[in-house]
Tab-separated table of C-alpha atoms and ligand atoms in Angstrom:
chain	number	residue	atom	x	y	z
W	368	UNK	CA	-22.609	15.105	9.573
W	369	UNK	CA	-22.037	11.594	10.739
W	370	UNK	CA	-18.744	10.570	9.277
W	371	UNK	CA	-19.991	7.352	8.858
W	372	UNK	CA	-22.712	8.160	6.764
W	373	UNK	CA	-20.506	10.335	4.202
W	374	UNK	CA	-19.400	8.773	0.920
W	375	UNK	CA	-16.107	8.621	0.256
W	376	UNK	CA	-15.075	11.184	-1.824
W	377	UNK	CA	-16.670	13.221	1.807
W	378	UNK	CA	-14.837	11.294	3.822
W	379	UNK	CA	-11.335	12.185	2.152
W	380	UNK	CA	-11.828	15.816	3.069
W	381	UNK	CA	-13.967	15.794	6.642
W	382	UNK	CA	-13.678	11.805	7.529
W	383	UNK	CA	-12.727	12.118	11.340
W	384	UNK	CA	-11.686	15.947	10.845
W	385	UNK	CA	-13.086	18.822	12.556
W	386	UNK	CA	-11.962	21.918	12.616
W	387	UNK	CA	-8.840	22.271	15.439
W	388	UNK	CA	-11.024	23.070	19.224
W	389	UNK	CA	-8.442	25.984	19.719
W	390	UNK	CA	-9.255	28.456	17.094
W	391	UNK	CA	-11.129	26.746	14.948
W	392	UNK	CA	-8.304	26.179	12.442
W	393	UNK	CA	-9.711	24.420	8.995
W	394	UNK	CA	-6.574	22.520	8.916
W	395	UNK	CA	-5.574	20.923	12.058
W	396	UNK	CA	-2.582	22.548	13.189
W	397	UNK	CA	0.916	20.989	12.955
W	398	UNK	CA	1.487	21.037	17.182
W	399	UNK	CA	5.769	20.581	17.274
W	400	UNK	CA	5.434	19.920	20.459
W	401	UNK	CA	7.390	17.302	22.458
W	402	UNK	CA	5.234	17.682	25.668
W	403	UNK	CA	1.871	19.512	27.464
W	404	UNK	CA	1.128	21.642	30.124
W	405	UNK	CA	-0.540	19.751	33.284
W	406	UNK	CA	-2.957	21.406	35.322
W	407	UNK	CA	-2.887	18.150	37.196
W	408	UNK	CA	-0.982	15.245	36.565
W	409	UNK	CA	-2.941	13.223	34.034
W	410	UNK	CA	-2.384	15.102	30.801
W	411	UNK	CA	-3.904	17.629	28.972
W	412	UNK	CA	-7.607	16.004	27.134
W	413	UNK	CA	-5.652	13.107	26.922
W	414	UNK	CA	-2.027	14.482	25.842
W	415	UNK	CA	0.741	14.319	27.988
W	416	UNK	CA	3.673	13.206	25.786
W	417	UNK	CA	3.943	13.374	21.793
W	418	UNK	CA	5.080	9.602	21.205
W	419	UNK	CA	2.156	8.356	23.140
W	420	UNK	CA	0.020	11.137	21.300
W	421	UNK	CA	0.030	14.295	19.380
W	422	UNK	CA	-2.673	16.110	18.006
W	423	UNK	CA	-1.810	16.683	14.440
W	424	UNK	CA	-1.078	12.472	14.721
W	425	UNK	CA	-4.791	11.857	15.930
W	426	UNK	CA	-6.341	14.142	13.360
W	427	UNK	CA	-4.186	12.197	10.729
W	428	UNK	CA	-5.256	8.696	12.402
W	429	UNK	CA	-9.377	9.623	12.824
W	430	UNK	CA	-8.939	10.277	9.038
W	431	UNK	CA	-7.307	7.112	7.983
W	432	UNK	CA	-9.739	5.228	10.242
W	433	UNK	CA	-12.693	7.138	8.756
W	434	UNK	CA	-11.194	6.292	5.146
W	435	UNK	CA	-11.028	2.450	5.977
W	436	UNK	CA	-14.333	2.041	7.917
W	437	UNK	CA	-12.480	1.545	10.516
W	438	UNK	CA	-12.975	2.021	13.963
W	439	UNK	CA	-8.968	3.013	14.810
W	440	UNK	CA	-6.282	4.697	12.784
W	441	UNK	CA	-2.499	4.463	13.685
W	442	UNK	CA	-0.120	6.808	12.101
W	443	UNK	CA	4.090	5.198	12.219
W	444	UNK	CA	7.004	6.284	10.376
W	445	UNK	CA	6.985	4.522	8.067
W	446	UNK	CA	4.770	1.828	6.228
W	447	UNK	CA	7.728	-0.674	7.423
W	448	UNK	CA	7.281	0.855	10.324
W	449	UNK	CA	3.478	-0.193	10.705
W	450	UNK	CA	4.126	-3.671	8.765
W	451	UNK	CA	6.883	-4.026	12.061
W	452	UNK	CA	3.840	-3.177	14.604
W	453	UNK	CA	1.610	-5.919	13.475
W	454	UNK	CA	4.680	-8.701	13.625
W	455	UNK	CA	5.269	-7.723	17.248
W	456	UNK	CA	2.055	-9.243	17.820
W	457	UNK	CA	3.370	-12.450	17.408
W	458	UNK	CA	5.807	-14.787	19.322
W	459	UNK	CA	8.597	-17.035	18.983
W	460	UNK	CA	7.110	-20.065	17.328
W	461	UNK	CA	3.637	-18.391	15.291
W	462	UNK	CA	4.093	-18.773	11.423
W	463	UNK	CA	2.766	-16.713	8.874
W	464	UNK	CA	1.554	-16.982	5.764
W	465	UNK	CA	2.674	-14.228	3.138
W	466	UNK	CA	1.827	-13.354	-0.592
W	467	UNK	CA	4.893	-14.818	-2.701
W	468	UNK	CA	5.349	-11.717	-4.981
W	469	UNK	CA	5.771	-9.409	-1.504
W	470	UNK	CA	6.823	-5.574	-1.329
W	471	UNK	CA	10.895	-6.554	-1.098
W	472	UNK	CA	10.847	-4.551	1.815
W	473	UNK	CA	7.813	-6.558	3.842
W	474	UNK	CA	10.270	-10.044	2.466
W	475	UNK	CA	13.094	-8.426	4.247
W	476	UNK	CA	12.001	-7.450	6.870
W	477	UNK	CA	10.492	-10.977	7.469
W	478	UNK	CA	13.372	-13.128	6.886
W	479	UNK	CA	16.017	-10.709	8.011
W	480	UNK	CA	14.548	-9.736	11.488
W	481	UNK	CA	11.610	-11.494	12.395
W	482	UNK	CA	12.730	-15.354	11.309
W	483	UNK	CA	15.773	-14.368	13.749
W	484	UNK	CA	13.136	-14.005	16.270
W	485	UNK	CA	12.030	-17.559	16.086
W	486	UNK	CA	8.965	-16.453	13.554
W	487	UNK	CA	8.116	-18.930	11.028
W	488	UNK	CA	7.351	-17.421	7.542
W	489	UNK	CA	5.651	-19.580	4.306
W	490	UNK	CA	5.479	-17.302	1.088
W	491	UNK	CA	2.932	-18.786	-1.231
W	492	UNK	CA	0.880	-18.137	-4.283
W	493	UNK	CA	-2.625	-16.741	-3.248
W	494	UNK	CA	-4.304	-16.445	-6.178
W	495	UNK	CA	-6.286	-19.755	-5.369
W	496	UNK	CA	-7.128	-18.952	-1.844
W	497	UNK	CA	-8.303	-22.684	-1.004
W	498	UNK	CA	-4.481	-23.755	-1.786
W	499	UNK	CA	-3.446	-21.252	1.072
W	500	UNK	CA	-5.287	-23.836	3.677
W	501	UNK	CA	-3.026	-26.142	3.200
W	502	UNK	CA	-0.114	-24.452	4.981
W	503	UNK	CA	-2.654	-23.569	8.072
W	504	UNK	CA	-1.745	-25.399	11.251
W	505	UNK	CA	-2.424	-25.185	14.927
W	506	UNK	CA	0.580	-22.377	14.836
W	507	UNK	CA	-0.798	-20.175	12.591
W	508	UNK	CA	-1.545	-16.763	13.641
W	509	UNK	CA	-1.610	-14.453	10.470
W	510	UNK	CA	-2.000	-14.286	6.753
W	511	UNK	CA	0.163	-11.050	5.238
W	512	UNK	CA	-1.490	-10.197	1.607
W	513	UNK	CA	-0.985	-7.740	-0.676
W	514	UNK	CA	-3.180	-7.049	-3.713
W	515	UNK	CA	-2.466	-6.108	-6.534
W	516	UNK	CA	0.599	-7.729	-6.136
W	517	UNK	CA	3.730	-5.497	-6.462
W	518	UNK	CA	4.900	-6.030	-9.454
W	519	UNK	CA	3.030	-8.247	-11.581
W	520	UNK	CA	0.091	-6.946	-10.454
W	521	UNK	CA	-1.974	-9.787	-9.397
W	522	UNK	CA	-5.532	-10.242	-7.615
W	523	UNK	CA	-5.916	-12.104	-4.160
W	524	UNK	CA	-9.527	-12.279	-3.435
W	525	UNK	CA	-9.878	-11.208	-0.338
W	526	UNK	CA	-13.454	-11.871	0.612
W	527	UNK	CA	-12.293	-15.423	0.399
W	528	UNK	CA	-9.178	-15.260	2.254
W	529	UNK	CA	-10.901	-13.539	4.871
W	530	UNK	CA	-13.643	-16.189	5.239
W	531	UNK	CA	-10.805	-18.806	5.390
W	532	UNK	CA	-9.207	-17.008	8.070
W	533	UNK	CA	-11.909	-16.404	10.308
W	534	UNK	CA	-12.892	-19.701	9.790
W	535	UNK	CA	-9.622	-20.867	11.203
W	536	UNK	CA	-8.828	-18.121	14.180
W	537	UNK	CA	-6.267	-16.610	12.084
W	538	UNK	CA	-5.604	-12.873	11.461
W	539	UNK	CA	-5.858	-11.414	7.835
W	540	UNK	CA	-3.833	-8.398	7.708
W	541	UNK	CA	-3.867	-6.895	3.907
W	542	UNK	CA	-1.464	-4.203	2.758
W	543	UNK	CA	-3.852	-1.814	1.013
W	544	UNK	CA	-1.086	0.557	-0.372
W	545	UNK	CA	-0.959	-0.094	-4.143
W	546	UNK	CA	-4.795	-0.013	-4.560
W	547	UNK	CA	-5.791	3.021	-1.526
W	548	UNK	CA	-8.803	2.988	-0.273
W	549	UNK	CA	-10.547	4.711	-3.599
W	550	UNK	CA	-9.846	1.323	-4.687
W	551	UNK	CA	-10.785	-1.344	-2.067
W	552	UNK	CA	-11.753	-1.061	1.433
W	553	UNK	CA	-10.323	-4.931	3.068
W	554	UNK	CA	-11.894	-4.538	6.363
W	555	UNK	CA	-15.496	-3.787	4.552
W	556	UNK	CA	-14.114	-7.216	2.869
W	557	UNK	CA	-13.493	-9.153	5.918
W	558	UNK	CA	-9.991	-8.145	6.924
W	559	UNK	CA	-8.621	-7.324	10.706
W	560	UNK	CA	-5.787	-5.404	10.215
W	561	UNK	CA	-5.275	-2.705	6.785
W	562	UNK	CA	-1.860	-1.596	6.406
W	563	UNK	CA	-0.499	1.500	4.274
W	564	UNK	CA	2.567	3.100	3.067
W	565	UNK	CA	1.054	6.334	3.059
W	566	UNK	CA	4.355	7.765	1.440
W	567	UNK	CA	2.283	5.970	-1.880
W	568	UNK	CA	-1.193	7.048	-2.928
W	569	UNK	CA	-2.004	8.842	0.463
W	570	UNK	CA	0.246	11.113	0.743
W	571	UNK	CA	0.367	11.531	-2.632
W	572	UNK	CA	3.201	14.306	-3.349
W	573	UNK	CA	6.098	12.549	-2.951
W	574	UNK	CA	7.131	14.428	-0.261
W	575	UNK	CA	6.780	12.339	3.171
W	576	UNK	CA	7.222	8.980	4.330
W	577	UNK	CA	4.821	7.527	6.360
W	578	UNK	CA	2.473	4.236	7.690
W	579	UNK	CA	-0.847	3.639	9.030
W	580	UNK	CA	-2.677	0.940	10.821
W	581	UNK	CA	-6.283	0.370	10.657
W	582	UNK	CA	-8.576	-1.841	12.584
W	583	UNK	CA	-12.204	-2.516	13.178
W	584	UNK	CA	-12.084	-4.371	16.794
W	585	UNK	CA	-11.398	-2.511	20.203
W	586	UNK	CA	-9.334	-5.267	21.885
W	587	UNK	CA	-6.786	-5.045	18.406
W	588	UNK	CA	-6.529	-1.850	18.890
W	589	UNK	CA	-5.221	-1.634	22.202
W	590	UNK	CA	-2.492	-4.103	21.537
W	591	UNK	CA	-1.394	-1.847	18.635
W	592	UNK	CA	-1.236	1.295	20.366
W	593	UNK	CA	0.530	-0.336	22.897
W	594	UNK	CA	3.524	-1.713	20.560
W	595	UNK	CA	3.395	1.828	18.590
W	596	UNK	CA	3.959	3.777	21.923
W	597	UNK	CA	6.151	0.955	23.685
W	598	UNK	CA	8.330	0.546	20.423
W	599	UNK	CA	8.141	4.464	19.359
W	600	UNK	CA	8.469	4.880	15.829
W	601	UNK	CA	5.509	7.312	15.263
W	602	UNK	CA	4.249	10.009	13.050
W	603	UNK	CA	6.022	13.166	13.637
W	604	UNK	CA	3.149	16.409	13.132
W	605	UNK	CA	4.663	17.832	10.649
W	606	UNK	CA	4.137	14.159	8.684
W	607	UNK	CA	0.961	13.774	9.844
W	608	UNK	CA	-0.172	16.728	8.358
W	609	UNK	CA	1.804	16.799	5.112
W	610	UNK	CA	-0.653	12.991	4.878
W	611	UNK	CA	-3.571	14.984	5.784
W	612	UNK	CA	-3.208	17.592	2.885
W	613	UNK	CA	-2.546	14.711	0.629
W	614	UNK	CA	-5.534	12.519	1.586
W	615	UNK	CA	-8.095	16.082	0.560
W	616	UNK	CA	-7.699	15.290	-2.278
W	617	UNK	CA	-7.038	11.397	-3.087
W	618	UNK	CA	-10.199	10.776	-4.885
W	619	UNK	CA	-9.787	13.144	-7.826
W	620	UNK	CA	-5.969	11.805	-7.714
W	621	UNK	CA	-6.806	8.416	-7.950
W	622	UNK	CA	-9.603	9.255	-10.882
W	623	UNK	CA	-7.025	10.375	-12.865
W	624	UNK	CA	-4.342	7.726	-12.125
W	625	UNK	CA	-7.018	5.211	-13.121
W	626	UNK	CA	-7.717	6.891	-16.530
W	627	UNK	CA	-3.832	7.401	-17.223
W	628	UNK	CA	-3.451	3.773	-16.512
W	629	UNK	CA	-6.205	2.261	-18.202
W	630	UNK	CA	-4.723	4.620	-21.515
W	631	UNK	CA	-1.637	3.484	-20.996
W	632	UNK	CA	-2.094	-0.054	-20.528
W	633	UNK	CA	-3.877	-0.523	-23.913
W	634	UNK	CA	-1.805	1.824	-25.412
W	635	UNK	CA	1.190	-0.298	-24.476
W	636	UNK	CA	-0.214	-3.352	-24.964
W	637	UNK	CA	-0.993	-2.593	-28.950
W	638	UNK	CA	2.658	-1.067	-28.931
W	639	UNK	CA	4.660	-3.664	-31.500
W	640	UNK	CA	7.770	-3.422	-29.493
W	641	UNK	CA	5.683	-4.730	-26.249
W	642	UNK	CA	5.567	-8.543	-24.971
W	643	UNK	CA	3.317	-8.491	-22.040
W	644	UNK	CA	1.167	-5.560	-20.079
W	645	UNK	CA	0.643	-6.779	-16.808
W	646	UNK	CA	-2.714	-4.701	-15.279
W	647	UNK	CA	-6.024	-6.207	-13.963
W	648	UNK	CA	-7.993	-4.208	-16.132
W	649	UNK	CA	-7.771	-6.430	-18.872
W	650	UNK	CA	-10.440	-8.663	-19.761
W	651	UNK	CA	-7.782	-12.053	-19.853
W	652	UNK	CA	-5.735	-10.992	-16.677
W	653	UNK	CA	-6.128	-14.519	-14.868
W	654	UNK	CA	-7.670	-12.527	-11.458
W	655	UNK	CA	-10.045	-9.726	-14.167
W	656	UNK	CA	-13.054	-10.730	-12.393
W	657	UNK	CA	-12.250	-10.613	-9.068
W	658	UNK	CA	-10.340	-7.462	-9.515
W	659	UNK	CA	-13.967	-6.142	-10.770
W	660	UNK	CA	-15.956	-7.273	-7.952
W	661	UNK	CA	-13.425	-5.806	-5.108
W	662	UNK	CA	-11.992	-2.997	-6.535
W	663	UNK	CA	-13.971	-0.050	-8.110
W	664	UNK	CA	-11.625	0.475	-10.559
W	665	UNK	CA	-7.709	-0.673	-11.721
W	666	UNK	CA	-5.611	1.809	-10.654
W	667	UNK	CA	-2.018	3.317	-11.717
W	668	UNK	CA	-0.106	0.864	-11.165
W	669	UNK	CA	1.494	-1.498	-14.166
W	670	UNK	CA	4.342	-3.398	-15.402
W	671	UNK	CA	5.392	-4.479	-18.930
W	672	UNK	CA	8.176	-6.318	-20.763
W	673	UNK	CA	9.625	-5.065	-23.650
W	674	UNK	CA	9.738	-7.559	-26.741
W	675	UNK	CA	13.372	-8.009	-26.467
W	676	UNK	CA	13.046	-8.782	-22.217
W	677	UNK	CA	16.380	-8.135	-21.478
W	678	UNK	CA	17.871	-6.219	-18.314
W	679	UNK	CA	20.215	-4.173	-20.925
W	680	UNK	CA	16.882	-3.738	-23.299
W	681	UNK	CA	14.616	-2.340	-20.514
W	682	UNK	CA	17.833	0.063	-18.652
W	683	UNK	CA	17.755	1.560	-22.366
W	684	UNK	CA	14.146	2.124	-22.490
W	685	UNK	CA	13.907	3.923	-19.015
W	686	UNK	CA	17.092	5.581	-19.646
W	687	UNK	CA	15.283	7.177	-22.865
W	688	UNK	CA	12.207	8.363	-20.407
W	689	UNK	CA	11.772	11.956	-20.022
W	690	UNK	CA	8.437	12.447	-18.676
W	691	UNK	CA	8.718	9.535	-16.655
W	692	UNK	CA	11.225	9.880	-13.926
W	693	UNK	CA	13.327	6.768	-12.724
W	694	UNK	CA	12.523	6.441	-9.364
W	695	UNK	CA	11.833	4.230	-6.560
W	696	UNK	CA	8.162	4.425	-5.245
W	697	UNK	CA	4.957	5.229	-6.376
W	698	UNK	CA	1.522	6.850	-5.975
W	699	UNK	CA	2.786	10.311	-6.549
W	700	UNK	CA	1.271	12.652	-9.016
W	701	UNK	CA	4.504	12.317	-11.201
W	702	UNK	CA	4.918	9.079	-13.465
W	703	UNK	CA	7.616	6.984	-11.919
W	704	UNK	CA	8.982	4.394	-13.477
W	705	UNK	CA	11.259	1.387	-12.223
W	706	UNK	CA	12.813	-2.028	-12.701
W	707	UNK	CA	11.806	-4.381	-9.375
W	708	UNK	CA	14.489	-6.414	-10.002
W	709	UNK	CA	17.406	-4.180	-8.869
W	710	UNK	CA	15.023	-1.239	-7.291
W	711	UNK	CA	11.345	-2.333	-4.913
W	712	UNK	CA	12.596	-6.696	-5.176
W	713	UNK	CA	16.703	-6.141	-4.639
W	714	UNK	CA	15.963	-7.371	-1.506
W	715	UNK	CA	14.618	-11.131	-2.417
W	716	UNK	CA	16.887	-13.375	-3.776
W	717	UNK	CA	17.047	-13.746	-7.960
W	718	UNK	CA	16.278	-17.078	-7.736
W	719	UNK	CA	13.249	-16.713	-5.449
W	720	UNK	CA	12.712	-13.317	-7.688
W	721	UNK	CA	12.393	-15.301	-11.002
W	722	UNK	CA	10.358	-18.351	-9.985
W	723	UNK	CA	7.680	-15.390	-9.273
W	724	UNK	CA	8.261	-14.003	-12.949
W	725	UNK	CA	10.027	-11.132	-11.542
W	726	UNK	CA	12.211	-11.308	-14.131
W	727	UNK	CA	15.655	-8.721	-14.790
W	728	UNK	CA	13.776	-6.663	-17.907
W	729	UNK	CA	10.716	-6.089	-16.168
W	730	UNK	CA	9.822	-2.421	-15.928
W	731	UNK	CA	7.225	-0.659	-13.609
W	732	UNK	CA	5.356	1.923	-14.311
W	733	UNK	CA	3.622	4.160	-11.678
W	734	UNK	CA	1.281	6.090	-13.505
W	735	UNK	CA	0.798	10.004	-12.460
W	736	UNK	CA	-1.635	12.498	-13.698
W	737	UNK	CA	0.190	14.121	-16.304
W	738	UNK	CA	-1.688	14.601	-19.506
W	739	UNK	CA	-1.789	11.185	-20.994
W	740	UNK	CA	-0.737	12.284	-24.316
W	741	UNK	CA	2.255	13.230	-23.344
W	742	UNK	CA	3.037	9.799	-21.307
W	743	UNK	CA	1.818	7.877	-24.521
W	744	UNK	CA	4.329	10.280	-26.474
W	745	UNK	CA	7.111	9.624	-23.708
W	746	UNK	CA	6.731	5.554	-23.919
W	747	UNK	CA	6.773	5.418	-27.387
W	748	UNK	CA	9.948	7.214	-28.447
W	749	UNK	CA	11.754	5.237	-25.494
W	750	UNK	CA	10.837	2.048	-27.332
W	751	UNK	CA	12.327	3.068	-30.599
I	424	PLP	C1	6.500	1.300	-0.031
I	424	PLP	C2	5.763	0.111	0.398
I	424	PLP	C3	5.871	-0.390	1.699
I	424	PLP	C4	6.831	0.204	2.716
I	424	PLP	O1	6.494	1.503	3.068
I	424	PLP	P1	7.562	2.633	3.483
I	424	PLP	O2	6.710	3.822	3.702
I	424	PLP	O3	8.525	2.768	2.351
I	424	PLP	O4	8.244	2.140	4.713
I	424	PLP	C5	5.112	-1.486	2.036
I	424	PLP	N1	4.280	-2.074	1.142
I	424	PLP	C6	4.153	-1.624	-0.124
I	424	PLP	C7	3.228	-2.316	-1.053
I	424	PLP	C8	4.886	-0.518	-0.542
I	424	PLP	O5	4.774	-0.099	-1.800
């Protein structure tokens, strides 16, 4: 079948994966192979050398593409990794314009290696896309978002953005890793570039770290596989497929992280010891209805703040978890949970933290599949 014309939950299990042309191998085969045999120089169908490409790396990057409605996957080291290809598209002098409330790792590696690089960066609040405009000029060469925001969890419409930025010659490149591609698809939105830490929702297990790059456009394409094989920081096989056996099954994953998290965030918000649930499931979260129209559902993803809001107040609370694990990143199948300010934002400066409402007592919660009872259970003899 067409992998175009499956439906997604199709896609996550054949999308751009056929059975390995050797021995017809269901999985494709982890090849730990540097290099290939030559008859003649040229390579072997198309492989010659594993950083330029490796076939366990294209299965992995057919199947991202596929996922996206893409057109071209790329599979990196890392998600900073990837986020790092798409800035070396740039030169001295091009600003960007980023989401305010950014993965501390995307901030960092913005201000502390690309601004020394003569790249001009403006971090602003995108939850009223026409405002964004303003900081367009003749220099502008690509808008960074993220949605939901990480961690408060807000909406950037991105039909909109994307219409502004093609309307101004701009790139919109949209970190898709907190909502997955269950979730929203940007480039079916409008997007150029989609971006994932596949170490989150893709992969899935806690067990690899990885990026991807997707793209829709030939020409794009081509300049990113150049940087990824010019700079080197690819996919090793055995990562590529550890992200293929994750992605199987990411649609009844993400089913149940969205049921766990819708529980949880009503359960939490009706919790007496609870000041604020942020999650854009609820009816009066300030970006609700856009979340509805470009998502298909809310995810696992959420943060609260506990009555008393302190940093001491919230260390006690996740200290007291025991289904929850305290943890840095997300997406697994285990509940993680976390406090931004000196875990995913230590990187961004309090000040610049706090204006954002990233404030010290904040606590993230990624949601897993557990059995929701017993996450209710968990939460609610930590806030005793
Ligand atoms: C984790 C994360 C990244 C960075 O990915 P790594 O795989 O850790 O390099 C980027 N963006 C978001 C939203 C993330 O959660």
């Amino acid at each position: 079948m067409d992998s175009k014309k499956m439906r997604f939950n199709t896609k996550a299990i054949h999308g751009g994966q056929a059975p390995d042309e050797a021995y017809g191998a269901v999985m494709p085969p982890i090849y730990q192979t540097s290099t290939y045999a030559q008859t003649t120089p040229g390579g072997h169908k198309g492989y010659a050398y594993s950083r330029s490409a490796n076939p366990t790396r294209t299965a992995l990057e057919k199947a991202l593409a596929s996922l996206e409605n893409g057109t071209h996957g790329l599979a990196f080291s890392s998600g900073l990794a990837a986020v790092d290809a798409v800035l070396r598209l740039l030169s001295p002098g091009d600003e960007v314009i980023a989401t305010n409330d950014l993965y501390g790792g995307s901030y960092r590696l913005f201000t502390k290696v690309f601004e020394k690089y003569g790249i001009v960066f403006h971090f602003v609040d995108m939850t009223h896309v026409p405002e964004v405009g303003q900081y367009i000029n003749a220099k502008t060469r690509l808008v960074w978002v993220e949605s939901p925001t990480n961690p408060l969890m807000h909406i950037i419409d991105l039909r909109a953005m994307a219409q502004l930025c093609k309307s101004k010659g701009v790139l919109l490149a949209v970190d898709n890793t907190f909502a997955s591609p269950y979730l929203q698809r940007p480039l079916d939105l409008g997007a150029d570039i989609v971006m994932h830490s596949g170490t989150k929702y893709l992969g899935g297990h806690s067990d690899v770290v990885v990026g991807g790059l997707i793209v829709k456009d030939s020409a794009l394409a081509k300049e990113l596989y150049f940087i990824q094989n010019a700079v080197g920081a690819v996919c090793g096989p055995m990562d590529s497929f550890l992200t293929l056996r994750g992605i199987k099954t990411l649609h009844v994953r993400m089913q149940r992280h969205c049921e766990n998290g819708r529980a949880l965030a009503r359960f939490l918000r009706a919790h007496n010891k609870v000041e604020k649930v942020y999650w854009p499931g609820f009816e009066d979260h300030p970006n609700h209805k856009v979340a509805k129209e470009q998502m298909m559902d809310f995810g696992g993803m959420l943060s609260f703040l506990s009555k008393t809001g302190s940093y001491e107040s919230a260390k006690r609370i996740v200290e007291r978890l025991q289904v929850f694990t305290l943890a840095e990143s997300l997406g697994g199948v285990e509940s993680l949970a976390g406090y931004p300010a000196s875990m995913s934002h230590a990187g961004v400066p309090k000040e610049e933290r706090e204006k954002n409402g990233i404030v010290d007592g904040l606590i993230r919660l990624s949601v897993g599949i557990e059995d929701i009872n017993d996450l209710m259970a968990d939460l609610d003899q930590a806030l005793k």
